[in-house]
Amino acid sequence: MKKNKIFVACDSSNILKVKRIISKTQSSKIKVGYKFGLEFINSKDGRPFLSKLKNKTIFVDLKLHDIPNTCASTVKAIKDLKINYLTIHISSGLEALKATKKVSGKIKLIGVTILTSLDNKALKDIGFNKDVKKLVLHQARMANKAKLDAIVCSAQEVKLVKKVFKKEIITPGIRFNSKSNDQKRVVTPKQAYKNGSDWLVMGRPITQGNIKKNIQNLIDHLGK
Ligand code: C5P
Protein backbone atom coordinates (compact mmCIF):
# COMPACT_ATOMS: atom_id res chain seq x y z
CA MET A 1 0.00 0.00 0.00
CA LYS A 2 1.12 3.52 -0.76
CA LYS A 3 2.54 5.50 2.14
CA ASN A 4 0.70 8.60 3.37
CA LYS A 5 2.68 11.74 2.62
CA ILE A 6 3.14 14.79 4.81
CA PHE A 7 5.16 17.95 4.61
CA VAL A 8 6.32 19.01 8.05
CA ALA A 9 6.40 22.80 8.25
CA CYS A 10 9.78 23.88 9.64
CA ASP A 11 8.47 27.21 10.91
CA SER A 12 11.35 28.50 12.99
CA SER A 13 14.36 30.74 12.56
CA ASN A 14 16.42 28.48 14.79
CA ILE A 15 18.64 26.02 12.88
CA LEU A 16 18.98 23.70 15.88
CA LYS A 17 15.21 23.49 16.20
CA VAL A 18 14.87 22.73 12.47
CA LYS A 19 17.58 20.05 12.69
CA ARG A 20 15.69 18.54 15.61
CA ILE A 21 12.41 18.60 13.63
CA ILE A 22 14.11 16.77 10.74
CA SER A 23 15.81 14.11 12.85
CA LYS A 24 12.77 13.39 15.06
CA THR A 25 10.30 13.05 12.18
CA GLN A 26 12.11 10.24 10.32
CA SER A 27 9.68 7.37 9.88
CA SER A 28 9.37 4.19 7.84
CA LYS A 29 5.57 4.27 8.06
CA ILE A 30 4.89 7.58 6.30
CA LYS A 31 6.71 9.64 3.70
CA VAL A 32 7.92 12.93 5.17
CA GLY A 33 8.95 16.00 3.18
CA TYR A 34 9.98 19.34 4.67
CA LYS A 35 8.45 22.76 4.11
CA PHE A 36 10.47 25.93 4.62
CA GLY A 37 8.56 29.19 4.71
CA LEU A 38 9.24 32.88 4.95
CA GLU A 39 10.40 32.73 8.57
CA PHE A 40 13.14 30.18 7.92
CA ILE A 41 14.26 31.35 4.47
CA ASN A 42 14.60 34.94 5.68
CA SER A 43 16.55 33.99 8.79
CA LYS A 44 20.31 34.55 8.73
CA ASP A 45 21.27 30.89 8.55
CA GLY A 46 18.17 29.58 6.78
CA ARG A 47 19.15 29.83 3.13
CA PRO A 48 22.72 28.48 3.61
CA PHE A 49 21.28 25.53 5.57
CA LEU A 50 18.82 24.80 2.78
CA SER A 51 21.52 24.95 0.13
CA LYS A 52 23.28 22.05 1.87
CA LEU A 53 20.25 19.89 2.68
CA LYS A 54 20.39 16.64 0.73
CA ASN A 55 18.15 13.63 0.03
CA LYS A 56 14.95 15.26 1.25
CA THR A 57 11.78 16.32 -0.51
CA ILE A 58 11.97 20.08 -0.13
CA PHE A 59 9.04 22.46 -0.38
CA VAL A 60 9.88 26.17 -0.34
CA ASP A 61 6.80 28.13 0.67
CA LEU A 62 7.65 31.59 -0.65
CA LYS A 63 4.00 32.24 -1.54
CA LEU A 64 4.99 34.58 -4.37
CA HIS A 65 2.42 37.31 -4.87
CA ASP A 66 3.73 39.84 -7.33
CA ILE A 67 3.83 40.97 -10.95
CA PRO A 68 4.83 38.40 -13.61
CA ASN A 69 8.41 39.65 -14.04
CA THR A 70 9.14 39.64 -10.29
CA CYS A 71 7.66 36.18 -9.73
CA ALA A 72 9.58 34.67 -12.67
CA SER A 73 12.83 36.43 -11.70
CA THR A 74 12.52 35.12 -8.15
CA VAL A 75 12.34 31.55 -9.43
CA LYS A 76 15.54 32.15 -11.40
CA ALA A 77 17.18 33.60 -8.27
CA ILE A 78 16.57 30.45 -6.21
CA LYS A 79 17.64 27.98 -8.91
CA ASP A 80 20.85 27.22 -6.99
CA LEU A 81 18.73 25.57 -4.30
CA LYS A 82 17.77 22.00 -5.16
CA ILE A 83 14.13 22.25 -4.26
CA ASN A 84 11.17 20.14 -5.35
CA TYR A 85 8.17 22.40 -4.74
CA LEU A 86 7.56 26.16 -4.71
CA THR A 87 4.40 28.19 -4.01
CA ILE A 88 2.81 31.14 -5.76
CA HIS A 89 -0.51 32.78 -4.86
CA ILE A 90 -3.02 32.10 -7.63
CA SER A 91 -4.34 35.62 -6.98
CA SER A 92 -1.09 36.91 -8.54
CA GLY A 93 -3.06 36.50 -11.77
CA LEU A 94 -2.99 34.21 -14.80
CA GLU A 95 -0.13 36.06 -16.52
CA ALA A 96 2.09 35.78 -13.43
CA LEU A 97 1.27 32.07 -13.09
CA LYS A 98 2.12 31.39 -16.73
CA ALA A 99 5.32 33.45 -16.64
CA THR A 100 6.50 31.65 -13.49
CA LYS A 101 5.61 28.21 -14.81
CA LYS A 102 7.58 28.97 -17.95
CA VAL A 103 10.83 29.30 -15.98
CA SER A 104 10.25 26.84 -13.11
CA GLY A 105 11.79 23.83 -14.90
CA LYS A 106 11.94 20.75 -12.66
CA ILE A 107 10.55 22.63 -9.65
CA LYS A 108 6.89 21.78 -9.16
CA LEU A 109 4.95 25.02 -9.04
CA ILE A 110 2.13 24.99 -6.48
CA GLY A 111 -0.74 27.45 -6.71
CA VAL A 112 -2.01 28.66 -3.35
CA THR A 113 -5.75 29.28 -3.23
CA ILE A 114 -7.49 31.00 -0.32
CA LEU A 115 -5.38 30.70 2.85
CA THR A 116 -6.65 28.18 5.38
CA SER A 117 -6.55 30.95 8.00
CA LEU A 118 -9.41 32.75 6.21
CA ASP A 119 -13.14 32.06 6.46
CA ASN A 120 -16.13 33.66 4.73
CA LYS A 121 -16.21 36.57 7.17
CA ALA A 122 -12.52 37.34 6.63
CA LEU A 123 -13.02 37.24 2.85
CA LYS A 124 -15.87 39.73 3.15
CA ASP A 125 -13.62 41.98 5.25
CA ILE A 126 -11.00 41.94 2.46
CA GLY A 127 -13.65 42.87 -0.08
CA PHE A 128 -14.36 39.60 -1.87
CA ASN A 129 -18.00 38.91 -2.57
CA LYS A 130 -17.70 35.21 -3.37
CA ASP A 131 -17.58 32.64 -0.58
CA VAL A 132 -14.56 30.40 0.13
CA LYS A 133 -15.77 27.42 -1.89
CA LYS A 134 -16.62 29.46 -4.99
CA LEU A 135 -13.31 31.29 -4.90
CA VAL A 136 -11.26 28.13 -4.37
CA LEU A 137 -13.04 26.42 -7.28
CA HIS A 138 -12.49 29.46 -9.48
CA GLN A 139 -8.79 29.55 -8.56
CA ALA A 140 -8.42 25.79 -9.15
CA ARG A 141 -9.64 26.40 -12.70
CA MET A 142 -7.00 29.12 -13.08
CA ALA A 143 -4.30 26.76 -11.78
CA ASN A 144 -5.38 24.28 -14.40
CA LYS A 145 -5.29 26.90 -17.15
CA ALA A 146 -1.76 27.92 -16.14
CA LYS A 147 -0.72 24.22 -16.10
CA LEU A 148 0.50 24.40 -12.50
CA ASP A 149 1.78 21.15 -10.98
CA ALA A 150 -0.07 21.23 -7.67
CA ILE A 151 -2.53 23.22 -5.63
CA VAL A 152 -2.83 24.22 -1.97
CA CYS A 153 -6.31 24.41 -0.46
CA SER A 154 -8.05 23.28 2.70
CA ALA A 155 -8.94 19.60 2.92
CA GLN A 156 -12.55 20.82 3.15
CA GLU A 157 -12.37 21.77 -0.54
CA VAL A 158 -10.47 18.79 -1.96
CA LYS A 159 -13.48 17.01 -3.44
CA LEU A 160 -14.54 20.22 -5.16
CA VAL A 161 -11.03 20.99 -6.47
CA LYS A 162 -10.63 17.47 -7.84
CA LYS A 163 -13.46 18.14 -10.28
CA VAL A 164 -11.39 20.71 -12.15
CA PHE A 165 -7.76 20.09 -11.13
CA LYS A 166 -6.30 16.63 -11.70
CA LYS A 167 -2.77 16.97 -10.31
CA GLU A 168 -1.39 16.98 -6.76
CA ILE A 169 -3.47 18.50 -3.95
CA ILE A 170 -1.67 19.67 -0.82
CA THR A 171 -3.64 20.60 2.29
CA PRO A 172 -2.57 22.63 5.34
CA GLY A 173 -4.95 23.44 8.20
CA ILE A 174 -4.61 19.94 9.64
CA ARG A 175 -5.58 19.40 13.28
CA PHE A 176 -6.13 16.38 15.53
CA ASN A 177 -8.53 18.34 17.72
CA SER A 178 -10.27 21.70 18.18
CA LYS A 179 -7.01 23.53 19.03
CA SER A 180 -6.88 25.28 15.67
CA ASN A 181 -4.57 28.25 16.54
CA ASP A 182 -4.92 30.80 13.71
CA GLN A 183 -6.31 28.27 11.21
CA LYS A 184 -10.00 28.51 10.30
CA ARG A 185 -10.66 25.72 7.79
CA VAL A 186 -9.33 22.67 9.62
CA VAL A 187 -9.67 18.93 9.02
CA THR A 188 -8.20 15.88 10.82
CA PRO A 189 -5.37 13.98 9.07
CA LYS A 190 -7.50 10.87 8.52
CA GLN A 191 -10.38 12.85 7.02
CA ALA A 192 -8.00 14.89 4.83
CA TYR A 193 -6.63 11.72 3.17
CA LYS A 194 -10.15 10.34 2.92
CA ASN A 195 -11.19 13.49 1.07
CA GLY A 196 -8.39 12.88 -1.41
CA SER A 197 -5.44 15.02 -0.27
CA ASP A 198 -2.13 13.82 -1.74
CA TRP A 199 0.00 15.59 0.84
CA LEU A 200 -0.86 17.12 4.21
CA VAL A 201 1.06 20.08 5.58
CA MET A 202 1.49 19.91 9.34
CA GLY A 203 3.34 22.42 11.47
CA ARG A 204 2.52 23.06 15.10
CA PRO A 205 0.61 19.78 15.80
CA ILE A 206 3.90 17.99 14.99
CA THR A 207 6.63 20.47 15.89
CA GLN A 208 5.34 21.70 19.26
CA GLY A 209 6.00 19.54 22.30
CA ASN A 210 7.41 16.04 21.89
CA ILE A 211 8.01 15.71 18.14
CA LYS A 212 8.65 11.96 18.14
CA LYS A 213 5.49 11.34 20.15
CA ASN A 214 3.50 13.60 17.82
CA ILE A 215 4.64 11.63 14.76
CA GLN A 216 3.74 8.38 16.50
CA ASN A 217 0.31 9.86 17.35
CA LEU A 218 -0.17 10.66 13.67
CA ILE A 219 0.81 7.11 12.65
CA ASP A 220 -1.59 5.65 15.27
CA HIS A 221 -4.37 8.04 14.21
CA LEU A 222 -3.95 6.85 10.63
CA GLY A 223 -3.91 3.21 11.76
CA LYS A 224 -0.55 2.53 10.09
O1 C5P B 1 1.26 25.08 12.25
P1 C5P B 1 0.33 24.79 11.12
O2 C5P B 1 0.02 23.32 10.94
O3 C5P B 1 -0.92 25.64 11.14
O4 C5P B 1 1.18 25.20 9.84
C1 C5P B 1 0.65 25.25 8.55
C2 C5P B 1 1.71 25.65 7.60
O5 C5P B 1 1.15 25.68 6.30
C3 C5P B 1 2.31 27.02 7.84
O6 C5P B 1 3.70 26.91 7.51
C4 C5P B 1 1.62 27.93 6.87
O7 C5P B 1 2.46 28.95 6.41
C5 C5P B 1 1.29 26.97 5.73
N1 C5P B 1 0.11 27.30 4.92
C6 C5P B 1 -1.14 27.41 5.45
N2 C5P B 1 -2.21 27.74 4.65
C7 C5P B 1 -2.05 27.89 3.34
C8 C5P B 1 -0.79 27.76 2.79
C9 C5P B 1 0.28 27.44 3.62
O8 C5P B 1 -1.32 27.23 6.65
N3 C5P B 1 -3.09 28.13 2.59
Coordinates of N, CA, C and O and ligand atoms in Angstrom, one line a residue, residues 7-11 35-39 59 61 63 87 89 111-118 152-154 170-175 179-183 185-186 200-208, ligand 1:
F7 N 4.1 17.0 4.5 CA 5.2 17.9 4.6 C 5.1 18.5 6.0 O 4.1 19.0 6.5
V8 N 6.2 18.4 6.7 CA 6.3 19.0 8.0 C 6.8 20.4 7.9 O 7.8 20.7 7.2
A9 N 6.0 21.4 8.4 CA 6.4 22.8 8.2 C 7.5 23.2 9.3 O 7.2 23.1 10.5
C10 N 8.7 23.5 8.8 CA 9.8 23.9 9.6 C 9.7 25.4 9.9 O 10.5 26.2 9.3
D11 N 8.7 25.8 10.7 CA 8.5 27.2 10.9 C 9.2 27.7 12.1 O 8.7 27.7 13.3
K35 N 8.9 21.5 4.7 CA 8.4 22.8 4.1 C 9.2 23.9 4.8 O 9.2 23.9 6.1
F36 N 9.8 24.8 4.1 CA 10.5 25.9 4.6 C 9.8 27.2 4.1 O 9.7 27.4 2.9
G37 N 9.3 28.0 5.1 CA 8.6 29.2 4.7 C 9.3 30.5 4.9 O 10.6 30.5 5.0
L38 N 8.6 31.6 4.9 CA 9.2 32.9 5.0 C 10.1 33.1 6.2 O 11.2 33.7 6.1
E39 N 9.6 32.5 7.3 CA 10.4 32.7 8.6 C 11.8 32.1 8.5 O 12.8 32.7 8.8
F59 N 10.1 21.6 0.0 CA 9.0 22.5 -0.4 C 9.4 23.9 0.1 O 9.5 24.1 1.4
D61 N 8.1 27.5 0.6 CA 6.8 28.1 0.7 C 7.0 29.6 0.6 O 6.8 30.3 1.6
K63 N 5.3 31.6 -1.3 CA 4.0 32.2 -1.5 C 4.2 33.5 -2.3 O 3.8 34.6 -1.9
T87 N 5.8 27.6 -4.0 CA 4.4 28.2 -4.0 C 4.3 29.6 -4.6 O 5.2 30.4 -4.4
H89 N 0.9 32.5 -5.1 CA -0.5 32.8 -4.9 C -1.2 32.8 -6.2 O -0.8 33.6 -7.1
G111 N 0.1 26.3 -6.8 CA -0.7 27.4 -6.7 C -1.5 27.5 -5.4 O -2.1 26.5 -5.0
V112 N -1.3 28.5 -4.6 CA -2.0 28.7 -3.3 C -3.4 29.3 -3.6 O -3.4 30.4 -4.1
T113 N -4.4 28.7 -3.1 CA -5.8 29.3 -3.2 C -6.0 30.1 -2.0 O -5.0 30.8 -1.5
I114 N -7.2 30.2 -1.5 CA -7.5 31.0 -0.3 C -6.9 30.4 0.9 O -7.1 29.2 1.2
L115 N -6.1 31.2 1.7 CA -5.4 30.7 2.8 C -6.3 30.0 3.8 O -7.5 30.4 4.0
T116 N -5.8 28.9 4.4 CA -6.7 28.2 5.4 C -6.9 29.0 6.7 O -7.7 28.5 7.5
S117 N -6.3 30.1 6.8 CA -6.6 30.9 8.0 C -7.7 31.9 7.7 O -8.1 32.7 8.6
L118 N -8.3 31.8 6.5 CA -9.4 32.7 6.2 C -10.7 32.0 6.1 O -10.8 30.9 5.6
V152 N -2.6 24.2 -3.4 CA -2.8 24.2 -2.0 C -4.2 24.7 -1.7 O -4.6 25.8 -2.2
C153 N -5.0 24.0 -0.9 CA -6.3 24.4 -0.5 C -6.6 23.7 0.9 O -5.7 23.0 1.4
S154 N -7.7 24.0 1.5 CA -8.1 23.3 2.7 C -8.6 21.9 2.3 O -9.2 21.7 1.2
I170 N -2.4 19.6 -2.1 CA -1.7 19.7 -0.8 C -2.5 20.5 0.2 O -3.0 21.6 -0.2
T171 N -2.7 19.9 1.4 CA -3.6 20.6 2.3 C -3.0 20.9 3.7 O -2.8 20.0 4.4
P172 N -2.9 22.2 4.0 CA -2.6 22.6 5.3 C -3.9 22.8 6.1 O -4.9 22.4 5.7
G173 N -3.8 23.3 7.4 CA -5.0 23.4 8.2 C -5.4 22.1 8.7 O -6.5 21.7 8.8
I174 N -4.4 21.3 9.1 CA -4.6 19.9 9.6 C -4.5 19.9 11.2 O -3.5 20.4 11.7
R175 N -5.6 19.4 11.8 CA -5.6 19.4 13.3 C -6.2 18.1 13.8 O -7.1 17.6 13.2
K179 N -8.0 22.5 18.8 CA -7.0 23.5 19.0 C -6.5 24.0 17.7 O -5.5 23.5 17.1
S180 N -7.2 25.0 17.1 CA -6.9 25.3 15.7 C -5.9 26.4 15.5 O -5.5 26.8 14.4
N181 N -5.5 27.1 16.6 CA -4.6 28.2 16.5 C -5.2 29.3 15.6 O -6.4 29.6 15.8
D182 N -4.4 29.8 14.6 CA -4.9 30.8 13.7 C -5.6 30.2 12.5 O -6.1 30.9 11.6
Q183 N -5.7 28.9 12.4 CA -6.3 28.3 11.2 C -7.8 28.3 11.4 O -8.4 28.1 12.4
R185 N -10.0 26.9 8.5 CA -10.7 25.7 7.8 C -9.8 24.5 8.1 O -8.9 24.1 7.3
V186 N -10.2 23.8 9.2 CA -9.3 22.7 9.6 C -10.0 21.3 9.4 O -11.2 21.2 9.4
L200 N -0.4 16.2 3.2 CA -0.9 17.1 4.2 C 0.3 18.0 4.6 O 1.5 17.6 4.4
V201 N 0.0 19.2 5.0 CA 1.1 20.1 5.6 C 0.8 20.2 7.1 O -0.4 20.6 7.4
M202 N 1.7 19.8 7.9 CA 1.5 19.9 9.3 C 2.7 20.6 10.0 O 3.8 20.2 9.8
G203 N 2.3 21.7 10.7 CA 3.3 22.4 11.5 C 3.2 22.2 12.9 O 3.6 21.1 13.5
R204 N 2.6 23.1 13.6 CA 2.5 23.1 15.1 C 2.0 21.7 15.7 O 2.6 21.3 16.7
P205 N 1.0 21.0 15.2 CA 0.6 19.8 15.8 C 1.7 18.7 15.8 O 1.7 17.8 16.6
I206 N 2.8 18.9 15.0 CA 3.9 18.0 15.0 C 5.1 18.6 15.7 O 5.8 17.9 16.5
T207 N 5.4 19.9 15.4 CA 6.6 20.5 15.9 C 6.6 21.0 17.3 O 7.6 21.4 17.9
Q208 N 5.4 21.2 17.9 CA 5.3 21.7 19.3 C 5.3 20.5 20.2 O 4.5 19.6 20.0
Ligands
C5P1 O1 1.3 25.1 12.3 P1 0.3 24.8 11.1 O2 0.0 23.3 10.9 O3 -0.9 25.6 11.1 O4 1.2 25.2 9.8 C1 0.6 25.3 8.6 C2 1.7 25.7 7.6 O5 1.1 25.7 6.3 C3 2.3 27.0 7.8 O6 3.7 26.9 7.5 C4 1.6 27.9 6.9 O7 2.5 29.0 6.4 C5 1.3 27.0 5.7 N1 0.1 27.3 4.9 C6 -1.1 27.4 5.4 N2 -2.2 27.7 4.6 C7 -2.0 27.9 3.3 C8 -0.8 27.8 2.8 C9 0.3 27.4 3.6 O8 -1.3 27.2 6.7 N3 -3.1 28.1 2.6

